[in-house]
Amino acid sequence: LGVDIFFVISGFVITSSLYQRPSKNFKDFISGFYERRIKRLVPALSVFVLIMSIAICLFTPTIGFSLKTGLTSLFGLSNLYLLKESTDYFAQSTQLNVFTHTWSLGVEEQFYILFPFLIWFSGFGRRTKNGARNLFLTIGALAIASLISFLYFYPINQSAAYYLMQTRFWEIATGCLLFITFQKRAS
């Protein structure tokens, strides 16, 4: 439940951040967004992966799975790696993997690939007349599709429902929709 709430808050905060930084051209908008995300996420993640990888090599007899999870987390793919390895987040095999929790960062980073384009092309990032409405409808439709995907996968493949950005998109989208709603009410 904590991660679910985190995703909603994250969607709200990232939408707010993009709204507060309107831009007139696409290149500045996209490059500014990714520059801010890289500066915010990469240094801390890199230090964490480096220090924990050294600790794993010193104190753990089986290092392969953990180190591969850590390496994939640097590229925002640990959720896909854990899914590929058919890892249940709550299984005993993940208890000794200090990088298992990076799956949620992978989901968020994959969301960051799509979201700024939705913001820009809806007109919301340029503050066009119908930008907020366009983004609301687009994100709303994608959120419904994501929720349906989650409900479909949950009974047949809980790991996919848990780890995939497509099945978690609706949570981040909920935060986005809340921001748009509050923004409209405030204005």
mmCIF file with all atom_site columns, C-alpha atoms in Angstrom:
data_model
loop_
_atom_site.group_PDB
_atom_site.id
_atom_site.type_symbol
_atom_site.label_atom_id
_atom_site.label_alt_id
_atom_site.label_comp_id
_atom_site.label_asym_id
_atom_site.label_entity_id
_atom_site.label_seq_id
_atom_site.pdbx_PDB_ins_code
_atom_site.Cartn_x
_atom_site.Cartn_y
_atom_site.Cartn_z
_atom_site.occupancy
_atom_site.B_iso_or_equiv
_atom_site.pdbx_formal_charge
_atom_site.auth_seq_id
_atom_site.auth_comp_id
_atom_site.auth_asym_id
_atom_site.auth_atom_id
_atom_site.pdbx_PDB_model_num
ATOM 1   C CA . LEU A 1 1   ? 0.000   0.000   0.000   1.00 0.00 ? 1   LEU A CA 1
ATOM 2   C CA . GLY A 1 2   ? 2.907   2.350   0.703   1.00 0.00 ? 2   GLY A CA 1
ATOM 3   C CA . VAL A 1 3   ? 4.208   2.035   -2.839  1.00 0.00 ? 3   VAL A CA 1
ATOM 4   C CA . ASP A 1 4   ? 0.722   2.584   -4.256  1.00 0.00 ? 4   ASP A CA 1
ATOM 5   C CA . ILE A 1 5   ? 0.399   5.812   -2.282  1.00 0.00 ? 5   ILE A CA 1
ATOM 6   C CA . PHE A 1 6   ? 3.934   6.806   -3.286  1.00 0.00 ? 6   PHE A CA 1
ATOM 7   C CA . PHE A 1 7   ? 3.050   6.401   -6.968  1.00 0.00 ? 7   PHE A CA 1
ATOM 8   C CA . VAL A 1 8   ? -0.031  8.623   -6.582  1.00 0.00 ? 8   VAL A CA 1
ATOM 9   C CA . ILE A 1 9   ? 2.005   11.297  -4.785  1.00 0.00 ? 9   ILE A CA 1
ATOM 10  C CA . SER A 1 10  ? 4.732   10.993  -7.405  1.00 0.00 ? 10  SER A CA 1
ATOM 11  C CA . GLY A 1 11  ? 2.235   11.538  -10.221 1.00 0.00 ? 11  GLY A CA 1
ATOM 12  C CA . PHE A 1 12  ? 0.902   14.618  -8.457  1.00 0.00 ? 12  PHE A CA 1
ATOM 13  C CA . VAL A 1 13  ? 4.373   16.062  -7.816  1.00 0.00 ? 13  VAL A CA 1
ATOM 14  C CA . ILE A 1 14  ? 5.766   15.419  -11.298 1.00 0.00 ? 14  ILE A CA 1
ATOM 15  C CA . THR A 1 15  ? 2.687   16.966  -12.934 1.00 0.00 ? 15  THR A CA 1
ATOM 16  C CA . SER A 1 16  ? 2.994   19.980  -10.644 1.00 0.00 ? 16  SER A CA 1
ATOM 17  C CA . SER A 1 17  ? 6.683   20.298  -11.475 1.00 0.00 ? 17  SER A CA 1
ATOM 18  C CA . LEU A 1 18  ? 6.043   20.205  -15.216 1.00 0.00 ? 18  LEU A CA 1
ATOM 19  C CA . TYR A 1 19  ? 3.159   22.656  -14.900 1.00 0.00 ? 19  TYR A CA 1
ATOM 20  C CA . GLN A 1 20  ? 5.368   25.142  -13.071 1.00 0.00 ? 20  GLN A CA 1
ATOM 21  C CA . ARG A 1 21  ? 7.950   25.029  -15.863 1.00 0.00 ? 21  ARG A CA 1
ATOM 22  C CA . PRO A 1 22  ? 6.094   25.964  -19.035 1.00 0.00 ? 22  PRO A CA 1
ATOM 23  C CA . SER A 1 23  ? 8.217   26.109  -22.149 1.00 0.00 ? 23  SER A CA 1
ATOM 24  C CA . LYS A 1 24  ? 7.722   27.440  -25.643 1.00 0.00 ? 24  LYS A CA 1
ATOM 25  C CA . ASN A 1 25  ? 9.752   24.804  -27.453 1.00 0.00 ? 25  ASN A CA 1
ATOM 26  C CA . PHE A 1 26  ? 9.845   21.038  -27.206 1.00 0.00 ? 26  PHE A CA 1
ATOM 27  C CA . LYS A 1 27  ? 13.621  20.670  -27.038 1.00 0.00 ? 27  LYS A CA 1
ATOM 28  C CA . ASP A 1 28  ? 13.980  22.903  -23.961 1.00 0.00 ? 28  ASP A CA 1
ATOM 29  C CA . PHE A 1 29  ? 10.991  21.258  -22.297 1.00 0.00 ? 29  PHE A CA 1
ATOM 30  C CA . ILE A 1 30  ? 12.260  17.688  -22.762 1.00 0.00 ? 30  ILE A CA 1
ATOM 31  C CA . SER A 1 31  ? 15.935  18.395  -22.087 1.00 0.00 ? 31  SER A CA 1
ATOM 32  C CA . GLY A 1 32  ? 15.068  20.383  -18.952 1.00 0.00 ? 32  GLY A CA 1
ATOM 33  C CA . PHE A 1 33  ? 12.830  17.585  -17.679 1.00 0.00 ? 33  PHE A CA 1
ATOM 34  C CA . TYR A 1 34  ? 15.396  14.820  -18.191 1.00 0.00 ? 34  TYR A CA 1
ATOM 35  C CA . GLU A 1 35  ? 18.238  16.942  -16.861 1.00 0.00 ? 35  GLU A CA 1
ATOM 36  C CA . ARG A 1 36  ? 16.332  17.547  -13.611 1.00 0.00 ? 36  ARG A CA 1
ATOM 37  C CA . ARG A 1 37  ? 15.408  13.851  -13.286 1.00 0.00 ? 37  ARG A CA 1
ATOM 38  C CA . ILE A 1 38  ? 18.990  12.695  -13.903 1.00 0.00 ? 38  ILE A CA 1
ATOM 39  C CA . LYS A 1 39  ? 20.424  15.171  -11.397 1.00 0.00 ? 39  LYS A CA 1
ATOM 40  C CA . ARG A 1 40  ? 17.881  14.098  -8.817  1.00 0.00 ? 40  ARG A CA 1
ATOM 41  C CA . LEU A 1 41  ? 18.035  10.309  -9.204  1.00 0.00 ? 41  LEU A CA 1
ATOM 42  C CA . VAL A 1 42  ? 21.336  9.153   -10.676 1.00 0.00 ? 42  VAL A CA 1
ATOM 43  C CA . PRO A 1 43  ? 23.892  10.395  -8.099  1.00 0.00 ? 43  PRO A CA 1
ATOM 44  C CA . ALA A 1 44  ? 22.185  8.847   -5.060  1.00 0.00 ? 44  ALA A CA 1
ATOM 45  C CA . LEU A 1 45  ? 21.311  5.638   -6.907  1.00 0.00 ? 45  LEU A CA 1
ATOM 46  C CA . SER A 1 46  ? 24.867  5.261   -8.239  1.00 0.00 ? 46  SER A CA 1
ATOM 47  C CA . VAL A 1 47  ? 26.422  5.711   -4.795  1.00 0.00 ? 47  VAL A CA 1
ATOM 48  C CA . PHE A 1 48  ? 23.917  3.289   -3.269  1.00 0.00 ? 48  PHE A CA 1
ATOM 49  C CA . VAL A 1 49  ? 24.566  0.622   -5.921  1.00 0.00 ? 49  VAL A CA 1
ATOM 50  C CA . LEU A 1 50  ? 28.345  1.017   -5.663  1.00 0.00 ? 50  LEU A CA 1
ATOM 51  C CA . ILE A 1 51  ? 28.515  0.823   -1.858  1.00 0.00 ? 51  ILE A CA 1
ATOM 52  C CA . MET A 1 52  ? 26.038  -2.026  -1.574  1.00 0.00 ? 52  MET A CA 1
ATOM 53  C CA . SER A 1 53  ? 27.717  -3.964  -4.395  1.00 0.00 ? 53  SER A CA 1
ATOM 54  C CA . ILE A 1 54  ? 31.026  -3.786  -2.527  1.00 0.00 ? 54  ILE A CA 1
ATOM 55  C CA . ALA A 1 55  ? 29.301  -4.902  0.686   1.00 0.00 ? 55  ALA A CA 1
ATOM 56  C CA . ILE A 1 56  ? 27.602  -7.773  -1.121  1.00 0.00 ? 56  ILE A CA 1
ATOM 57  C CA . CYS A 1 57  ? 30.908  -8.968  -2.555  1.00 0.00 ? 57  CYS A CA 1
ATOM 58  C CA . LEU A 1 58  ? 32.492  -8.866  0.901   1.00 0.00 ? 58  LEU A CA 1
ATOM 59  C CA . PHE A 1 59  ? 29.742  -10.444 2.985   1.00 0.00 ? 59  PHE A CA 1
ATOM 60  C CA . THR A 1 60  ? 27.456  -12.544 0.796   1.00 0.00 ? 60  THR A CA 1
ATOM 61  C CA . PRO A 1 61  ? 28.401  -15.940 -0.650  1.00 0.00 ? 61  PRO A CA 1
ATOM 62  C CA . THR A 1 62  ? 25.980  -15.774 -3.606  1.00 0.00 ? 62  THR A CA 1
ATOM 63  C CA . ILE A 1 63  ? 26.292  -12.437 -5.338  1.00 0.00 ? 63  ILE A CA 1
ATOM 64  C CA . GLY A 1 64  ? 25.049  -12.907 -8.920  1.00 0.00 ? 64  GLY A CA 1
ATOM 65  C CA . PHE A 1 65  ? 21.343  -12.237 -8.566  1.00 0.00 ? 65  PHE A CA 1
ATOM 66  C CA . SER A 1 66  ? 21.806  -9.221  -6.288  1.00 0.00 ? 66  SER A CA 1
ATOM 67  C CA . LEU A 1 67  ? 24.515  -7.625  -8.425  1.00 0.00 ? 67  LEU A CA 1
ATOM 68  C CA . LYS A 1 68  ? 22.478  -8.081  -11.599 1.00 0.00 ? 68  LYS A CA 1
ATOM 69  C CA . THR A 1 69  ? 19.485  -6.470  -9.910  1.00 0.00 ? 69  THR A CA 1
ATOM 70  C CA . GLY A 1 70  ? 21.692  -3.555  -8.826  1.00 0.00 ? 70  GLY A CA 1
ATOM 71  C CA . LEU A 1 71  ? 23.150  -3.163  -12.308 1.00 0.00 ? 71  LEU A CA 1
ATOM 72  C CA . THR A 1 72  ? 19.731  -3.168  -13.961 1.00 0.00 ? 72  THR A CA 1
ATOM 73  C CA . SER A 1 73  ? 18.505  -0.601  -11.424 1.00 0.00 ? 73  SER A CA 1
ATOM 74  C CA . LEU A 1 74  ? 21.064  1.873   -12.802 1.00 0.00 ? 74  LEU A CA 1
ATOM 75  C CA . PHE A 1 75  ? 19.191  1.741   -16.110 1.00 0.00 ? 75  PHE A CA 1
ATOM 76  C CA . GLY A 1 76  ? 15.680  1.795   -14.641 1.00 0.00 ? 76  GLY A CA 1
ATOM 77  C CA . LEU A 1 77  ? 15.094  -1.848  -15.503 1.00 0.00 ? 77  LEU A CA 1
ATOM 78  C CA . SER A 1 78  ? 15.268  -3.736  -12.218 1.00 0.00 ? 78  SER A CA 1
ATOM 79  C CA . ASN A 1 79  ? 11.503  -4.293  -12.262 1.00 0.00 ? 79  ASN A CA 1
ATOM 80  C CA . LEU A 1 80  ? 11.803  -6.027  -15.631 1.00 0.00 ? 80  LEU A CA 1
ATOM 81  C CA . TYR A 1 81  ? 14.801  -8.058  -14.479 1.00 0.00 ? 81  TYR A CA 1
ATOM 82  C CA . LEU A 1 82  ? 12.961  -9.218  -11.358 1.00 0.00 ? 82  LEU A CA 1
ATOM 83  C CA . LEU A 1 83  ? 9.933   -10.111 -13.482 1.00 0.00 ? 83  LEU A CA 1
ATOM 84  C CA . LYS A 1 84  ? 12.132  -11.991 -15.978 1.00 0.00 ? 84  LYS A CA 1
ATOM 85  C CA . GLU A 1 85  ? 13.644  -13.954 -13.124 1.00 0.00 ? 85  GLU A CA 1
ATOM 86  C CA . SER A 1 86  ? 10.095  -14.767 -11.952 1.00 0.00 ? 86  SER A CA 1
ATOM 87  C CA . THR A 1 87  ? 10.796  -13.183 -8.618  1.00 0.00 ? 87  THR A CA 1
ATOM 88  C CA . ASP A 1 88  ? 7.954   -12.761 -6.194  1.00 0.00 ? 88  ASP A CA 1
ATOM 89  C CA . TYR A 1 89  ? 8.682   -9.563  -4.260  1.00 0.00 ? 89  TYR A CA 1
ATOM 90  C CA . PHE A 1 90  ? 7.704   -11.251 -1.004  1.00 0.00 ? 90  PHE A CA 1
ATOM 91  C CA . ALA A 1 91  ? 9.565   -14.520 -1.654  1.00 0.00 ? 91  ALA A CA 1
ATOM 92  C CA . GLN A 1 92  ? 12.413  -15.583 0.591   1.00 0.00 ? 92  GLN A CA 1
ATOM 93  C CA . SER A 1 93  ? 14.878  -15.314 -2.322  1.00 0.00 ? 93  SER A CA 1
ATOM 94  C CA . THR A 1 94  ? 14.395  -11.541 -2.366  1.00 0.00 ? 94  THR A CA 1
ATOM 95  C CA . GLN A 1 95  ? 14.969  -11.031 1.351   1.00 0.00 ? 95  GLN A CA 1
ATOM 96  C CA . LEU A 1 96  ? 18.742  -10.968 0.927   1.00 0.00 ? 96  LEU A CA 1
ATOM 97  C CA . ASN A 1 97  ? 18.704  -8.866  -2.253  1.00 0.00 ? 97  ASN A CA 1
ATOM 98  C CA . VAL A 1 98  ? 19.298  -5.276  -1.153  1.00 0.00 ? 98  VAL A CA 1
ATOM 99  C CA . PHE A 1 99  ? 18.270  -4.029  -4.605  1.00 0.00 ? 99  PHE A CA 1
ATOM 100 C CA . THR A 1 100 ? 14.823  -5.630  -4.779  1.00 0.00 ? 100 THR A CA 1
ATOM 101 C CA . HIS A 1 101 ? 13.131  -2.414  -3.696  1.00 0.00 ? 101 HIS A CA 1
ATOM 102 C CA . THR A 1 102 ? 14.514  -0.580  -6.767  1.00 0.00 ? 102 THR A CA 1
ATOM 103 C CA . TRP A 1 103 ? 11.714  -2.093  -8.862  1.00 0.00 ? 103 TRP A CA 1
ATOM 104 C CA . SER A 1 104 ? 9.508   0.889   -8.016  1.00 0.00 ? 104 SER A CA 1
ATOM 105 C CA . LEU A 1 105 ? 12.177  3.288   -9.258  1.00 0.00 ? 105 LEU A CA 1
ATOM 106 C CA . GLY A 1 106 ? 12.248  1.290   -12.499 1.00 0.00 ? 106 GLY A CA 1
ATOM 107 C CA . VAL A 1 107 ? 8.492   1.742   -12.883 1.00 0.00 ? 107 VAL A CA 1
ATOM 108 C CA . GLU A 1 108 ? 8.824   5.454   -12.257 1.00 0.00 ? 108 GLU A CA 1
ATOM 109 C CA . GLU A 1 109 ? 11.744  5.877   -14.673 1.00 0.00 ? 109 GLU A CA 1
ATOM 110 C CA . GLN A 1 110 ? 9.820   4.029   -17.382 1.00 0.00 ? 110 GLN A CA 1
ATOM 111 C CA . PHE A 1 111 ? 6.883   6.349   -16.713 1.00 0.00 ? 111 PHE A CA 1
ATOM 112 C CA . TYR A 1 112 ? 9.260   9.290   -17.237 1.00 0.00 ? 112 TYR A CA 1
ATOM 113 C CA . ILE A 1 113 ? 9.917   8.100   -20.778 1.00 0.00 ? 113 ILE A CA 1
ATOM 114 C CA . LEU A 1 114 ? 6.267   8.539   -21.746 1.00 0.00 ? 114 LEU A CA 1
ATOM 115 C CA . PHE A 1 115 ? 4.885   11.228  -19.473 1.00 0.00 ? 115 PHE A CA 1
ATOM 116 C CA . PRO A 1 116 ? 6.694   14.393  -20.649 1.00 0.00 ? 116 PRO A CA 1
ATOM 117 C CA . PHE A 1 117 ? 5.585   13.641  -24.213 1.00 0.00 ? 117 PHE A CA 1
ATOM 118 C CA . LEU A 1 118 ? 1.975   13.370  -23.043 1.00 0.00 ? 118 LEU A CA 1
ATOM 119 C CA . ILE A 1 119 ? 2.351   16.656  -21.170 1.00 0.00 ? 119 ILE A CA 1
ATOM 120 C CA . TRP A 1 120 ? 3.817   18.455  -24.169 1.00 0.00 ? 120 TRP A CA 1
ATOM 121 C CA . PHE A 1 121 ? 1.613   17.115  -26.947 1.00 0.00 ? 121 PHE A CA 1
ATOM 122 C CA . SER A 1 122 ? -1.576  17.573  -24.930 1.00 0.00 ? 122 SER A CA 1
ATOM 123 C CA . GLY A 1 123 ? -0.763  21.272  -24.733 1.00 0.00 ? 123 GLY A CA 1
ATOM 124 C CA . PHE A 1 124 ? -0.542  21.208  -20.944 1.00 0.00 ? 124 PHE A CA 1
ATOM 125 C CA . GLY A 1 125 ? 3.213   21.890  -20.958 1.00 0.00 ? 125 GLY A CA 1
ATOM 126 C CA . ARG A 1 126 ? 2.672   24.908  -23.195 1.00 0.00 ? 126 ARG A CA 1
ATOM 127 C CA . ARG A 1 127 ? -0.413  26.029  -21.250 1.00 0.00 ? 127 ARG A CA 1
ATOM 128 C CA . THR A 1 128 ? -2.617  26.035  -24.294 1.00 0.00 ? 128 THR A CA 1
ATOM 129 C CA . LYS A 1 129 ? -6.319  26.754  -23.928 1.00 0.00 ? 129 LYS A CA 1
ATOM 130 C CA . ASN A 1 130 ? -7.409  23.096  -23.886 1.00 0.00 ? 130 ASN A CA 1
ATOM 131 C CA . GLY A 1 131 ? -4.137  21.616  -22.589 1.00 0.00 ? 131 GLY A CA 1
ATOM 132 C CA . ALA A 1 132 ? -5.450  20.621  -19.163 1.00 0.00 ? 132 ALA A CA 1
ATOM 133 C CA . ARG A 1 133 ? -8.590  19.057  -20.653 1.00 0.00 ? 133 ARG A CA 1
ATOM 134 C CA . ASN A 1 134 ? -6.595  17.198  -23.317 1.00 0.00 ? 134 ASN A CA 1
ATOM 135 C CA . LEU A 1 135 ? -4.150  15.855  -20.735 1.00 0.00 ? 135 LEU A CA 1
ATOM 136 C CA . PHE A 1 136 ? -6.972  14.880  -18.377 1.00 0.00 ? 136 PHE A CA 1
ATOM 137 C CA . LEU A 1 137 ? -8.759  12.913  -21.105 1.00 0.00 ? 137 LEU A CA 1
ATOM 138 C CA . THR A 1 138 ? -5.570  11.265  -22.376 1.00 0.00 ? 138 THR A CA 1
ATOM 139 C CA . ILE A 1 139 ? -4.268  10.322  -18.940 1.00 0.00 ? 139 ILE A CA 1
ATOM 140 C CA . GLY A 1 140 ? -7.760  9.258   -17.869 1.00 0.00 ? 140 GLY A CA 1
ATOM 141 C CA . ALA A 1 141 ? -8.103  6.893   -20.836 1.00 0.00 ? 141 ALA A CA 1
ATOM 142 C CA . LEU A 1 142 ? -4.612  5.458   -20.272 1.00 0.00 ? 142 LEU A CA 1
ATOM 143 C CA . ALA A 1 143 ? -5.325  5.077   -16.549 1.00 0.00 ? 143 ALA A CA 1
ATOM 144 C CA . ILE A 1 144 ? -8.475  3.079   -17.284 1.00 0.00 ? 144 ILE A CA 1
ATOM 145 C CA . ALA A 1 145 ? -6.551  0.848   -19.713 1.00 0.00 ? 145 ALA A CA 1
ATOM 146 C CA . SER A 1 146 ? -3.815  0.389   -17.105 1.00 0.00 ? 146 SER A CA 1
ATOM 147 C CA . LEU A 1 147 ? -6.288  -0.498  -14.368 1.00 0.00 ? 147 LEU A CA 1
ATOM 148 C CA . ILE A 1 148 ? -7.960  -3.037  -16.666 1.00 0.00 ? 148 ILE A CA 1
ATOM 149 C CA . SER A 1 149 ? -4.498  -4.461  -17.407 1.00 0.00 ? 149 SER A CA 1
ATOM 150 C CA . PHE A 1 150 ? -3.764  -4.710  -13.683 1.00 0.00 ? 150 PHE A CA 1
ATOM 151 C CA . LEU A 1 151 ? -7.087  -6.433  -13.008 1.00 0.00 ? 151 LEU A CA 1
ATOM 152 C CA . TYR A 1 152 ? -6.449  -8.841  -15.881 1.00 0.00 ? 152 TYR A CA 1
ATOM 153 C CA . PHE A 1 153 ? -2.918  -9.792  -14.795 1.00 0.00 ? 153 PHE A CA 1
ATOM 154 C CA . TYR A 1 154 ? -3.470  -9.958  -11.051 1.00 0.00 ? 154 TYR A CA 1
ATOM 155 C CA . PRO A 1 155 ? -5.262  -13.350 -10.968 1.00 0.00 ? 155 PRO A CA 1
ATOM 156 C CA . ILE A 1 156 ? -3.021  -14.994 -13.588 1.00 0.00 ? 156 ILE A CA 1
ATOM 157 C CA . ASN A 1 157 ? 0.412   -13.396 -13.060 1.00 0.00 ? 157 ASN A CA 1
ATOM 158 C CA . GLN A 1 158 ? 0.762   -11.404 -9.854  1.00 0.00 ? 158 GLN A CA 1
ATOM 159 C CA . SER A 1 159 ? 4.421   -10.636 -10.524 1.00 0.00 ? 159 SER A CA 1
ATOM 160 C CA . ALA A 1 160 ? 3.515   -8.948  -13.830 1.00 0.00 ? 160 ALA A CA 1
ATOM 161 C CA . ALA A 1 161 ? 0.730   -7.021  -12.131 1.00 0.00 ? 161 ALA A CA 1
ATOM 162 C CA . TYR A 1 162 ? 3.185   -5.964  -9.450  1.00 0.00 ? 162 TYR A CA 1
ATOM 163 C CA . TYR A 1 163 ? 6.301   -5.092  -11.494 1.00 0.00 ? 163 TYR A CA 1
ATOM 164 C CA . LEU A 1 164 ? 5.140   -3.711  -14.854 1.00 0.00 ? 164 LEU A CA 1
ATOM 165 C CA . MET A 1 165 ? 4.802   0.003   -15.544 1.00 0.00 ? 165 MET A CA 1
ATOM 166 C CA . GLN A 1 166 ? 1.738   -0.709  -17.690 1.00 0.00 ? 166 GLN A CA 1
ATOM 167 C CA . THR A 1 167 ? -0.082  -2.213  -14.724 1.00 0.00 ? 167 THR A CA 1
ATOM 168 C CA . ARG A 1 168 ? 1.074   0.523   -12.333 1.00 0.00 ? 168 ARG A CA 1
ATOM 169 C CA . PHE A 1 169 ? 0.504   3.479   -14.670 1.00 0.00 ? 169 PHE A CA 1
ATOM 170 C CA . TRP A 1 170 ? -2.995  4.077   -13.294 1.00 0.00 ? 170 TRP A CA 1
ATOM 171 C CA . GLU A 1 171 ? -1.585  4.878   -9.852  1.00 0.00 ? 171 GLU A CA 1
ATOM 172 C CA . ILE A 1 172 ? 0.820   7.542   -11.108 1.00 0.00 ? 172 ILE A CA 1
ATOM 173 C CA . ALA A 1 173 ? -1.909  8.788   -13.455 1.00 0.00 ? 173 ALA A CA 1
ATOM 174 C CA . THR A 1 174 ? -4.260  9.196   -10.491 1.00 0.00 ? 174 THR A CA 1
ATOM 175 C CA . GLY A 1 175 ? -1.830  11.697  -8.998  1.00 0.00 ? 175 GLY A CA 1
ATOM 176 C CA . CYS A 1 176 ? -1.693  13.540  -12.318 1.00 0.00 ? 176 CYS A CA 1
ATOM 177 C CA . LEU A 1 177 ? -5.481  13.654  -12.548 1.00 0.00 ? 177 LEU A CA 1
ATOM 178 C CA . LEU A 1 178 ? -5.708  14.936  -8.967  1.00 0.00 ? 178 LEU A CA 1
ATOM 179 C CA . PHE A 1 179 ? -3.280  17.752  -9.763  1.00 0.00 ? 179 PHE A CA 1
ATOM 180 C CA . ILE A 1 180 ? -5.247  18.782  -12.857 1.00 0.00 ? 180 ILE A CA 1
ATOM 181 C CA . THR A 1 181 ? -8.498  18.706  -10.874 1.00 0.00 ? 181 THR A CA 1
ATOM 182 C CA . PHE A 1 182 ? -7.078  20.804  -8.026  1.00 0.00 ? 182 PHE A CA 1
ATOM 183 C CA . GLN A 1 183 ? -5.472  23.193  -10.507 1.00 0.00 ? 183 GLN A CA 1
ATOM 184 C CA . LYS A 1 184 ? -8.778  23.705  -12.300 1.00 0.00 ? 184 LYS A CA 1
ATOM 185 C CA . ARG A 1 185 ? -10.616 24.304  -9.022  1.00 0.00 ? 185 ARG A CA 1
ATOM 186 C CA . ALA A 1 186 ? -7.985  26.818  -7.878  1.00 0.00 ? 186 ALA A CA 1
ATOM 187 C CA . SER A 1 187 ? -8.273  28.802  -11.091 1.00 0.00 ? 187 SER A CA 1
#
